[in-house]
Short mmCIF file of C-alpha atoms and ligand atoms in Angstrom, two decimals:
data_model
loop_
_atom_site.label_atom_id
_atom_site.label_comp_id
_atom_site.label_asym_id
_atom_site.label_seq_id
_atom_site.Cartn_x
_atom_site.Cartn_y
_atom_site.Cartn_z
CA UNK A 1 221.11 310.31 247.13
CA UNK A 2 217.92 309.62 245.23
CA UNK A 3 217.94 306.74 242.82
CA UNK A 4 217.51 309.03 239.81
CA UNK A 5 220.15 308.63 237.07
CA UNK A 6 223.18 310.87 237.62
CA UNK A 7 222.20 313.34 234.86
CA UNK A 8 218.78 313.89 236.48
CA UNK A 9 219.97 314.76 239.96
CA UNK A 10 220.16 318.18 241.55
CA UNK A 11 223.33 320.24 241.88
CA UNK A 12 222.93 319.92 245.63
CA UNK A 13 223.15 316.13 245.42
CA UNK A 14 226.00 315.89 242.95
CA UNK A 15 228.00 318.63 244.72
CA UNK A 16 227.92 316.46 247.83
CA UNK A 17 229.05 313.45 245.76
CA UNK A 18 231.88 315.56 244.32
CA UNK A 19 232.91 316.66 247.78
CA UNK A 20 233.12 313.11 249.08
CA UNK A 21 234.86 311.82 245.95
CA UNK A 22 231.96 309.57 244.84
CA UNK A 23 231.82 311.28 241.46
CA UNK A 24 233.96 313.63 239.39
CA UNK A 25 233.23 316.60 237.20
CA UNK A 26 234.39 314.48 234.27
CA UNK A 27 231.74 311.88 235.09
CA UNK A 28 229.01 314.53 235.40
CA UNK A 29 230.10 316.16 232.15
CA UNK A 30 230.10 312.82 230.34
CA UNK A 31 226.61 312.08 231.72
CA UNK A 32 225.35 315.38 230.23
CA UNK A 33 227.19 314.81 226.94
CA UNK A 34 225.60 311.36 226.68
CA UNK A 35 222.15 312.91 227.09
CA UNK A 36 223.08 315.50 224.49
CA UNK A 37 224.15 312.76 222.08
CA UNK A 38 220.93 310.89 222.66
CA UNK A 39 218.40 313.76 222.67
CA UNK A 40 219.76 317.15 221.65
CA UNK A 41 219.20 316.76 217.94
CA UNK A 42 215.61 315.59 218.29
CA UNK A 43 214.71 318.16 220.95
CA UNK A 44 216.79 320.84 219.13
CA UNK A 45 217.98 322.14 222.49
CA UNK A 46 221.51 323.26 221.59
CA UNK A 47 222.92 325.59 218.94
CA UNK A 48 226.56 324.91 219.86
CA UNK A 49 228.31 322.29 221.97
CA UNK A 50 232.04 321.74 222.30
CA UNK A 51 232.51 318.38 224.05
CA UNK A 52 236.31 318.65 224.10
CA UNK A 53 236.29 322.07 225.72
CA UNK A 54 233.71 320.87 228.25
CA UNK A 55 235.78 317.79 229.12
CA UNK A 56 238.94 319.78 229.58
CA UNK A 57 237.13 322.32 231.79
CA UNK A 58 235.82 319.34 233.80
CA UNK A 59 239.32 317.91 234.17
CA UNK A 60 240.57 321.31 235.31
CA UNK A 61 237.78 321.43 237.91
CA UNK A 62 238.67 317.94 239.14
CA UNK A 63 242.33 318.94 239.38
CA UNK A 64 241.40 322.11 241.31
CA UNK A 65 239.33 320.04 243.73
CA UNK A 66 242.19 317.55 244.05
CA UNK A 67 244.47 320.35 245.18
CA UNK A 68 242.05 321.38 247.90
CA UNK A 69 240.23 324.11 246.00
CA UNK A 70 236.71 322.71 246.45
CA UNK A 71 235.65 324.14 249.79
CA UNK A 72 233.05 326.93 249.48
CA UNK A 73 232.79 326.49 245.70
CA UNK A 74 229.45 324.70 245.32
CA UNK A 75 229.45 325.08 241.52
CA UNK A 76 232.99 323.77 241.01
CA UNK A 77 232.80 321.14 238.28
CA UNK A 78 229.04 321.45 237.64
CA UNK A 79 228.11 321.36 233.91
CA UNK A 80 225.81 324.15 232.70
CA UNK A 81 224.44 325.69 229.52
CA UNK A 82 223.97 329.30 228.44
CA UNK A 83 221.09 330.60 226.37
CA UNK A 84 222.66 331.62 223.08
CA UNK A 85 221.99 335.23 223.90
CA UNK A 86 224.96 335.52 226.25
CA UNK A 87 228.16 336.30 224.41
CA UNK A 88 230.94 333.82 225.05
CA UNK A 89 234.51 334.77 224.30
CA UNK A 90 235.56 333.19 221.01
CA UNK A 91 238.39 335.45 219.76
CA UNK A 92 241.78 336.25 221.25
CA UNK A 93 243.13 339.78 221.68
CA UNK A 94 244.32 339.77 218.07
CA UNK A 95 240.94 338.70 216.75
CA UNK A 96 241.96 335.11 216.05
CA UNK A 97 239.56 332.24 216.89
CA UNK A 98 240.15 330.78 220.34
CA UNK A 99 240.08 326.98 220.63
CA UNK A 100 236.80 325.96 222.26
CA UNK A 101 235.28 329.42 221.64
CA UNK A 102 231.56 329.14 220.88
CA UNK A 103 229.61 331.32 218.41
CA UNK A 104 226.74 333.59 219.55
CA UNK A 105 223.62 333.86 217.39
CA UNK A 106 220.76 335.09 219.63
CA UNK A 107 218.68 332.61 217.61
CA UNK A 108 219.01 334.84 214.54
CA UNK A 109 220.41 334.46 211.04
CA UNK A 110 221.65 338.02 211.30
CA UNK A 111 224.31 336.90 213.79
CA UNK A 112 225.22 333.68 211.99
CA UNK A 113 228.99 333.30 212.11
CA UNK A 114 229.41 335.99 214.78
CA UNK A 115 232.17 335.34 217.29
CA UNK A 116 232.47 337.58 220.31
CA UNK A 117 235.80 339.09 221.38
CA UNK A 118 234.65 339.19 225.02
CA UNK A 119 232.71 337.15 227.57
CA UNK A 120 229.43 338.12 229.22
CA UNK A 121 229.57 338.92 232.90
CA UNK A 122 227.43 335.83 233.54
CA UNK A 123 229.97 333.56 231.86
CA UNK A 124 232.84 335.23 233.70
CA UNK A 125 231.17 334.76 237.07
CA UNK A 126 230.25 331.14 236.43
CA UNK A 127 233.77 330.45 235.13
CA UNK A 128 235.16 331.97 238.30
CA UNK A 129 232.85 329.71 240.31
CA UNK A 130 234.37 326.74 238.48
CA UNK A 131 231.22 325.67 236.60
CA UNK A 132 231.74 323.81 233.30
CA UNK A 133 230.20 325.38 230.19
CA UNK A 134 228.78 322.63 228.02
CA UNK A 135 227.14 324.63 225.24
CA UNK A 136 224.77 327.35 224.05
CA UNK A 137 221.04 326.69 223.97
CA UNK A 138 218.47 327.40 221.29
CA UNK A 139 216.12 330.34 221.87
CA UNK A 140 213.59 332.55 220.16
CA UNK A 141 215.22 335.09 217.88
CA UNK A 142 216.47 337.96 220.09
CA UNK A 143 214.38 336.41 222.90
CA UNK A 144 211.12 337.43 221.21
CA UNK A 145 208.60 334.69 221.76
CA UNK A 146 206.82 332.42 224.20
CA UNK A 147 207.18 329.05 222.50
CA UNK A 148 210.65 328.85 220.94
CA UNK A 149 209.09 328.65 217.50
CA UNK A 150 210.72 331.96 216.50
CA UNK A 151 214.27 330.62 216.47
CA UNK A 152 215.88 330.87 213.04
CA UNK A 153 217.29 327.41 213.81
CA UNK A 154 213.98 325.61 214.27
CA UNK A 155 211.67 325.00 217.24
CA UNK A 156 212.69 323.30 220.48
CA UNK A 157 210.61 320.30 221.56
CA UNK A 158 209.34 319.78 225.09
CA UNK A 159 210.80 316.60 226.63
CA UNK A 160 207.48 315.97 228.43
CA UNK A 161 205.67 315.64 225.10
CA UNK A 162 207.68 316.21 221.97
CA UNK A 163 204.68 317.42 219.99
CA UNK A 164 204.46 320.43 222.33
CA UNK A 165 206.53 323.58 222.87
CA UNK A 166 208.83 323.95 225.91
CA UNK A 167 207.82 327.61 226.32
CA UNK A 168 209.98 330.53 225.32
CA UNK A 169 212.02 332.40 224.69
CA UNK A 170 214.56 330.43 226.80
CA UNK A 171 213.07 327.06 225.80
CA UNK A 172 216.39 325.47 224.86
CA UNK A 173 217.63 326.12 228.41
CA UNK A 174 214.48 324.87 230.13
CA UNK A 175 214.30 321.73 227.94
CA UNK A 176 218.02 321.03 228.42
CA UNK A 177 217.66 321.11 232.21
CA UNK A 178 214.42 319.08 232.12
CA UNK A 179 216.09 316.35 230.04
CA UNK A 180 219.38 316.06 231.93
CA UNK A 181 221.59 317.74 229.31
CA UNK A 182 222.89 320.25 231.88
CA UNK A 183 222.56 320.59 235.66
CA UNK A 184 221.56 324.21 235.29
CA UNK A 185 221.20 326.75 232.52
CA UNK A 186 220.82 330.49 232.21
CA UNK A 187 218.00 332.26 230.46
CA UNK A 188 216.84 335.82 230.07
CA UNK A 189 213.44 337.14 231.05
CA UNK A 190 212.03 340.30 229.48
CA UNK A 191 208.35 339.45 229.88
CA UNK A 192 208.42 335.91 231.23
CA UNK A 193 211.06 334.03 229.24
CA UNK A 194 212.56 332.27 232.25
CA UNK A 195 209.45 331.64 234.35
CA UNK A 196 207.08 330.61 231.53
CA UNK A 197 209.41 327.98 229.97
CA UNK A 198 210.30 326.77 233.48
CA UNK A 199 206.58 326.23 234.06
CA UNK A 200 205.95 324.47 230.74
CA UNK A 201 209.11 322.32 231.03
CA UNK A 202 208.68 321.31 234.68
CA UNK A 203 211.79 322.94 236.15
CA UNK A 204 212.47 325.84 238.52
CA UNK A 205 213.28 329.20 236.88
CA UNK A 206 213.93 332.57 238.47
CA UNK A 207 213.97 336.15 237.22
CA UNK A 208 215.81 338.26 239.79
CA UNK A 209 215.04 341.91 240.49
CA UNK A 210 215.97 344.25 237.64
CA UNK A 211 219.51 345.38 238.49
CA UNK A 212 220.40 342.38 240.68
CA UNK A 213 222.43 340.57 237.98
CA UNK A 214 224.63 342.24 235.39
CA UNK A 215 223.32 342.39 231.83
CA UNK A 216 226.81 342.98 230.44
CA UNK A 217 227.29 340.73 227.42
CA UNK A 218 223.62 339.77 227.17
CA UNK A 219 222.34 340.57 223.66
CA UNK A 220 219.80 343.35 224.31
CA UNK A 221 216.10 343.01 223.54
CA UNK A 222 214.31 345.57 225.76
CA UNK A 223 216.91 347.04 228.09
CA UNK A 224 214.57 348.35 230.80
CA UNK A 225 212.99 344.90 231.19
CA UNK A 226 215.72 342.33 230.38
CA UNK A 227 217.15 340.38 233.28
CA UNK A 228 219.05 337.10 233.38
CA UNK A 229 218.55 334.21 235.75
CA UNK A 230 218.89 330.46 236.32
CA UNK A 231 216.94 327.32 235.49
CA UNK A 232 217.61 324.30 237.69
CA UNK A 233 215.88 321.24 239.16
CA UNK A 234 215.35 322.58 242.66
CA UNK A 235 214.87 325.91 244.38
CA UNK A 236 218.03 325.32 246.39
CA UNK A 237 219.98 324.85 243.14
CA UNK A 238 218.56 328.11 241.81
CA UNK A 239 219.63 329.83 245.04
CA UNK A 240 223.17 328.49 244.60
CA UNK A 241 223.45 329.75 241.03
CA UNK A 242 221.89 333.11 241.84
CA UNK A 243 224.45 333.56 244.60
CA UNK A 244 227.22 333.16 242.03
CA UNK A 245 225.61 335.53 239.51
CA UNK A 246 224.32 338.36 241.67
CA UNK A 247 226.17 341.51 242.54
CA UNK A 248 227.28 344.85 241.24
CA UNK A 249 229.09 345.12 237.93
CA UNK A 250 230.48 348.51 236.92
CA UNK A 251 230.10 347.54 233.25
CA UNK A 252 226.29 347.57 233.50
CA UNK A 253 225.08 350.98 234.60
CA UNK A 254 221.74 349.53 235.73
CA UNK A 255 223.36 346.95 237.98
CA UNK A 256 222.70 347.93 241.58
CA UNK A 257 225.39 348.12 244.23
CA UNK A 258 223.60 346.52 247.14
CA UNK A 259 224.71 343.60 249.33
CA UNK A 260 223.95 340.07 248.12
CA UNK A 261 222.48 338.00 250.94
CA UNK A 262 223.19 334.31 251.51
CA UNK A 263 220.38 332.87 249.39
CA UNK A 264 220.95 329.27 250.43
CA UNK A 265 221.03 330.33 254.07
CA UNK A 266 217.61 331.94 253.57
CA UNK A 267 216.02 328.53 252.86
CA UNK A 268 214.73 327.80 256.32
CA UNK A 269 211.79 325.68 255.21
CA UNK A 270 209.68 327.80 257.52
CA UNK A 271 206.97 330.12 256.22
CA UNK A 272 204.98 330.44 259.44
CA UNK A 273 203.84 333.99 259.94
CA UNK A 274 204.54 335.11 256.37
CA UNK A 275 201.69 336.91 254.64
CA UNK A 276 201.23 335.76 251.05
CA UNK A 277 198.88 337.64 248.71
CA UNK A 278 196.87 335.96 245.98
CA UNK A 279 195.81 338.55 243.37
CA UNK A 280 192.38 337.72 242.00
CA UNK A 281 193.20 339.29 238.60
CA UNK A 282 195.82 336.60 237.91
CA UNK A 283 193.23 333.88 237.46
CA UNK A 284 192.68 335.20 233.97
CA UNK A 285 190.03 334.34 231.43
CA UNK A 286 191.16 331.45 229.30
CA UNK A 287 193.14 329.84 232.12
CA UNK A 288 192.96 326.06 231.93
CA UNK A 289 191.01 324.47 234.81
CA UNK A 290 193.84 321.97 235.44
CA UNK A 291 196.28 324.86 235.85
CA UNK A 292 193.98 326.77 238.16
CA UNK A 293 193.39 323.75 240.41
CA UNK A 294 197.12 322.90 240.64
CA UNK A 295 197.97 326.52 241.53
CA UNK A 296 195.14 326.78 244.10
CA UNK A 297 196.31 323.49 245.65
CA UNK A 298 199.81 325.02 245.85
CA UNK A 299 198.38 328.00 247.73
CA UNK A 300 196.65 325.59 250.14
CA UNK A 301 199.93 323.76 250.76
CA UNK A 302 201.52 327.04 251.83
CA UNK A 303 198.55 327.79 254.07
CA UNK A 304 198.98 324.38 255.73
CA UNK A 305 202.64 325.22 256.26
CA UNK A 306 201.55 328.18 258.37
CA UNK A 307 201.61 331.09 255.92
CA UNK A 308 198.71 333.53 256.10
CA UNK A 309 197.00 333.65 252.71
CA UNK A 310 195.49 337.02 251.83
CA UNK A 311 193.21 337.91 248.94
CA UNK A 312 194.72 340.96 247.17
CA UNK A 313 193.97 343.03 244.08
CA UNK A 314 196.24 344.36 241.33
CA UNK A 315 193.60 346.13 239.24
CA UNK A 316 195.86 347.21 236.36
CA UNK A 317 196.99 343.66 235.59
CA UNK A 318 195.05 343.48 232.36
CA UNK A 319 196.79 346.62 231.05
CA UNK A 320 200.12 344.84 231.42
CA UNK A 321 200.03 343.18 228.05
CA UNK A 322 199.28 346.40 226.13
CA UNK A 323 201.91 348.31 228.11
CA UNK A 324 204.55 345.66 227.50
CA UNK A 325 203.82 345.46 223.78
CA UNK A 326 204.52 349.19 223.44
CA UNK A 327 207.59 349.44 225.67
CA UNK A 328 209.36 346.21 224.65
CA UNK A 329 209.07 346.73 220.87
CA UNK A 330 210.01 350.43 221.26
CA UNK A 331 213.24 349.51 223.04
CA UNK A 332 213.84 346.59 220.67
CA UNK A 333 213.53 348.81 217.61
CA UNK A 334 216.31 351.00 218.99
CA UNK A 335 218.50 348.12 220.21
CA UNK A 336 218.26 346.20 216.95
CA UNK A 337 219.34 349.18 214.84
CA UNK A 338 222.94 348.04 215.41
CA UNK A 339 222.54 345.02 213.09
CA UNK A 340 223.42 346.93 209.97
CA UNK A 341 225.43 344.41 207.97
CA UNK A 342 228.62 346.31 208.80
CA UNK A 343 229.48 345.58 212.40
CA UNK A 344 228.27 342.09 213.30
CA UNK A 345 227.57 338.76 211.62
CA UNK A 346 225.64 338.66 208.37
CA UNK A 347 226.27 341.12 205.55
CA UNK A 348 224.45 341.09 202.22
CA UNK A 349 227.69 342.36 200.67
CA UNK A 350 226.06 345.14 198.62
CA UNK A 351 228.30 348.02 197.52
CA UNK A 352 225.71 350.68 198.15
CA UNK A 353 225.20 351.35 201.90
CA UNK A 354 221.41 351.62 201.92
CA UNK A 355 221.01 348.50 199.78
CA UNK A 356 223.32 346.69 202.19
CA UNK A 357 221.21 347.70 205.22
CA UNK A 358 218.07 346.79 203.38
CA UNK A 359 219.13 343.36 202.19
CA UNK A 360 221.02 342.38 205.33
CA UNK A 361 218.11 343.27 207.61
CA UNK A 362 215.52 342.02 205.13
CA UNK A 363 217.05 338.56 204.92
CA UNK A 364 218.65 338.36 208.38
CA UNK A 365 215.66 339.08 210.64
CA UNK A 366 212.70 336.73 211.00
CA UNK A 367 209.02 337.71 210.83
CA UNK A 368 208.47 338.28 214.57
CA UNK A 369 211.53 340.48 214.88
CA UNK A 370 210.37 342.57 211.92
CA UNK A 371 206.90 342.84 213.47
CA UNK A 372 208.42 344.15 216.72
CA UNK A 373 210.69 346.64 214.92
CA UNK A 374 207.72 348.02 213.02
CA UNK A 375 205.52 348.24 216.14
CA UNK A 376 208.32 349.91 218.08
CA UNK A 377 209.25 352.38 215.36
CA UNK A 378 205.59 353.33 215.02
CA UNK A 379 205.14 353.82 218.77
CA UNK A 380 208.23 356.06 218.92
CA UNK A 381 207.46 358.12 215.82
CA UNK A 382 206.89 361.85 216.37
CA UNK A 383 203.15 361.73 215.71
CA UNK A 384 202.39 358.82 218.04
CA UNK A 385 205.02 359.10 220.76
CA UNK A 386 202.73 360.79 223.29
CA UNK A 387 199.73 358.65 222.48
CA UNK A 388 201.56 355.34 222.77
CA UNK A 389 205.01 355.45 224.32
CA UNK A 390 204.38 358.14 226.93
CA UNK A 391 201.01 356.61 227.82
CA UNK A 392 202.62 353.18 228.24
CA UNK A 393 205.22 354.66 230.57
CA UNK A 394 202.44 356.22 232.65
CA UNK A 395 200.64 352.88 232.93
CA UNK A 396 203.96 351.28 233.81
CA UNK A 397 204.24 353.64 236.78
CA UNK A 398 200.71 352.71 237.85
CA UNK A 399 201.39 348.96 237.65
CA UNK A 400 204.55 349.38 239.70
CA UNK A 401 202.73 351.50 242.29
CA UNK A 402 200.03 348.83 242.69
CA UNK A 403 202.63 346.14 243.31
CA UNK A 404 204.48 348.38 245.77
CA UNK A 405 201.26 349.06 247.65
CA UNK A 406 200.26 345.38 247.88
CA UNK A 407 203.81 344.39 248.87
CA UNK A 408 203.71 346.70 251.88
CA UNK A 409 200.97 344.51 253.38
CA UNK A 410 202.16 341.08 252.19
CA UNK A 411 205.61 339.52 252.12
CA UNK A 412 205.21 337.93 248.68
CA UNK A 413 202.59 337.22 246.04
CA UNK A 414 201.43 333.80 244.77
CA UNK A 415 200.09 333.43 241.24
CA UNK A 416 200.01 331.09 238.28
CA UNK A 417 203.06 331.35 236.03
CA UNK A 418 201.28 330.57 232.78
CA UNK A 419 197.56 330.25 232.08
CA UNK A 420 198.11 327.00 230.17
CA UNK A 421 200.33 323.94 230.09
CA UNK A 422 202.57 323.30 227.06
CA UNK A 423 200.62 323.61 223.82
CA UNK A 424 201.15 321.90 220.45
CA UNK A 425 203.91 323.13 218.19
CA UNK A 426 202.22 325.25 215.52
CA UNK A 427 199.00 325.82 217.49
CA UNK A 428 199.47 329.57 218.02
CA UNK A 429 202.03 330.63 215.40
CA UNK A 430 199.47 332.31 213.17
CA UNK A 431 197.84 334.23 216.00
CA UNK A 432 200.30 336.65 217.62
CA UNK A 433 197.69 337.90 220.10
CA UNK A 434 196.97 334.38 221.41
CA UNK A 435 200.72 333.87 221.67
CA UNK A 436 201.20 337.16 223.57
CA UNK A 437 198.57 336.06 226.14
CA UNK A 438 200.94 333.35 227.40
CA UNK A 439 202.78 336.01 229.36
CA UNK A 440 199.79 337.73 230.94
CA UNK A 441 200.87 336.49 234.40
CA UNK A 442 204.60 337.11 234.05
CA UNK A 443 205.12 340.39 232.21
CA UNK A 444 203.65 342.71 234.88
CA UNK A 445 206.54 341.53 237.08
CA UNK A 446 209.09 342.76 234.52
CA UNK A 447 207.16 346.01 234.10
CA UNK A 448 207.55 346.55 237.85
CA UNK A 449 211.15 345.23 237.93
CA UNK A 450 210.40 342.69 240.70
CA UNK A 451 211.84 339.21 241.36
CA UNK A 452 209.77 336.16 240.48
CA UNK A 453 210.23 332.41 240.45
CA UNK A 454 208.30 329.53 238.92
CA UNK A 455 208.31 326.23 240.81
CA UNK A 456 206.62 323.01 239.60
CA UNK A 457 203.24 322.47 241.29
CA UNK A 458 202.06 319.26 239.68
CA UNK A 459 200.84 317.97 236.35
CA UNK A 460 197.71 318.62 234.36
CA UNK A 461 197.01 316.02 231.66
CA UNK A 462 200.56 314.77 232.19
CA UNK A 463 202.14 318.18 231.56
CA UNK A 464 203.84 320.39 234.16
CA UNK A 465 202.22 323.40 235.84
CA UNK A 466 204.15 326.19 237.57
CA UNK A 467 203.38 328.19 240.71
CA UNK A 468 204.78 331.73 240.59
CA UNK A 469 206.12 333.53 243.67
CA UNK A 470 206.70 337.27 243.26
CA UNK A 471 208.54 339.39 245.82
CA UNK A 472 209.64 342.87 246.79
CA UNK A 473 212.49 344.45 244.88
CA UNK A 474 215.82 342.91 245.95
CA UNK A 475 214.06 340.48 248.27
CA UNK A 476 214.92 337.33 246.31
CA UNK A 477 215.62 335.70 249.68
CA UNK A 478 211.94 335.65 250.68
CA UNK A 479 210.85 334.50 247.22
CA UNK A 480 213.31 331.60 247.39
CA UNK A 481 212.33 330.76 250.96
CA UNK A 482 208.63 330.50 250.05
CA UNK A 483 209.32 328.47 246.89
CA UNK A 484 211.70 326.12 248.71
CA UNK A 485 209.30 325.50 251.60
CA UNK A 486 206.59 324.77 249.06
CA UNK A 487 208.84 322.45 247.04
CA UNK A 488 209.84 320.42 250.11
CA UNK A 489 206.22 319.98 251.20
CA UNK A 490 204.60 319.45 247.81
CA UNK A 491 206.44 316.33 246.66
CA UNK A 492 206.94 317.29 243.00
CA UNK A 493 210.71 317.79 243.22
CA UNK A 494 211.60 314.42 241.72
CA UNK A 495 209.28 314.64 238.71
CA UNK A 496 211.24 314.06 235.49
CA UNK A 497 209.95 313.51 231.95
CA UNK A 498 210.14 309.98 230.52
CA UNK A 499 212.56 310.63 227.67
CA UNK A 500 211.81 309.08 224.31
CA UNK A 501 214.34 306.44 223.26
CA UNK A 502 217.32 307.95 221.48
N1 LIG B 601 207.06 336.35 225.26
C1 LIG B 601 207.47 337.70 225.52
C2 LIG B 601 207.89 338.35 224.22
O1 LIG B 601 207.83 337.71 223.21
C3 LIG B 601 208.58 337.73 226.52
C4 LIG B 601 209.88 337.30 225.96
C5 LIG B 601 210.99 337.39 226.95
O2 LIG B 601 210.78 337.43 228.16
N2 LIG B 601 212.19 337.44 226.43
O3 LIG B 601 208.26 339.49 224.19
#
């Protein structure tokens, strides 16, 4: 094992220690809970934690291992966190609160007090794998944001520099993993919300292919783009978690029934003979020089490992942002119509129906969510539908076709994840367009439905930079193989932030 503190190690390392009896799930869970005690309030990483429920799940995992149940269950006893956009079962069949049941807010006041009667597919699968749920992480309201400053429950701070953002919208999850409060965490990625916070927080984060992982029980933002995926401290850890999450689920009609390969088995460390494309359009205007040099050095590392590096072009890249900001708000405006003050969470308690809608939505949604609902409603309105929504769908087809074309001649694509490192809290809140630019390198991947990962590729001014690997649809195995080979060779796998004293 490395000499890192227990809470900072990888799942791979602690799973081996569990197997040989050198640690227990209880010890791992206590190590995370200690970090939570020391740092969660300051970093604002969690919206709900139930230490007792986590400890009893850990004890159950230890008992299961004791009775010989540990073989082939690499996540048995591993503590994890869920972005508070996954519903977790908190009511019994009669609607009574379940002990240890956690609330679900999606980072919004409009869901304050909401308790779900069912579990998300992600929680069910991780439960079945024996992982230990430690809590629900802070996030941008309904996953709308790139900095975690849109949470109704306050911003998350980046453990690498607490005056900066951790990225968003899954910033609670990325910061929790970076600071040892969980061994892995789930996020959701609609336009970059796993990869961008992974990059800014110095951890690995993966968005699988659209349809690879069930969205059942994930609070919807933009249904044709949303996909869930893991954050962890190594590519191998991400592969382990993805293996537990992936696969068909009849309760999500967009989940695809295709075999799930052995992702860990795909990590050969060998990229010789692979063709990797570097799209020139991804080195966008406004990219920080320190980011560009770290990413280009990452490309060189893969060349030295024997991959063939090819210059490629994705000419419609700069239309990605405009396309996304029509399609995502359009879908959000429809999805968010369900928060009516009658069915879930907050209700203004007005007698008159329209006044109740008005006051519940007026006080329950934050400014960014209202901005998106207005943009989306406008784009879908009869007079503008063809000019905006239909046009955006046409450009979407074009962007996807360009990726498909490039990915017939290369095995994967290398790009920056984010044009900048973590920026100061407050620096971009008054400029939505500057904020939207954070995702210029990630959102085309959602538009095309492809898998993408961000892996740490060094520091710039002491803050983490991420290298993005993008692959063919349902070829997560190659994406993971490239990222893992890079990670092993690059020597950034043990980088951890120096946490401020509690
Ligand atoms: N930052 C983008 C947005 O605000 C993407 C968010 C996400 O992926 N959930 O829409």
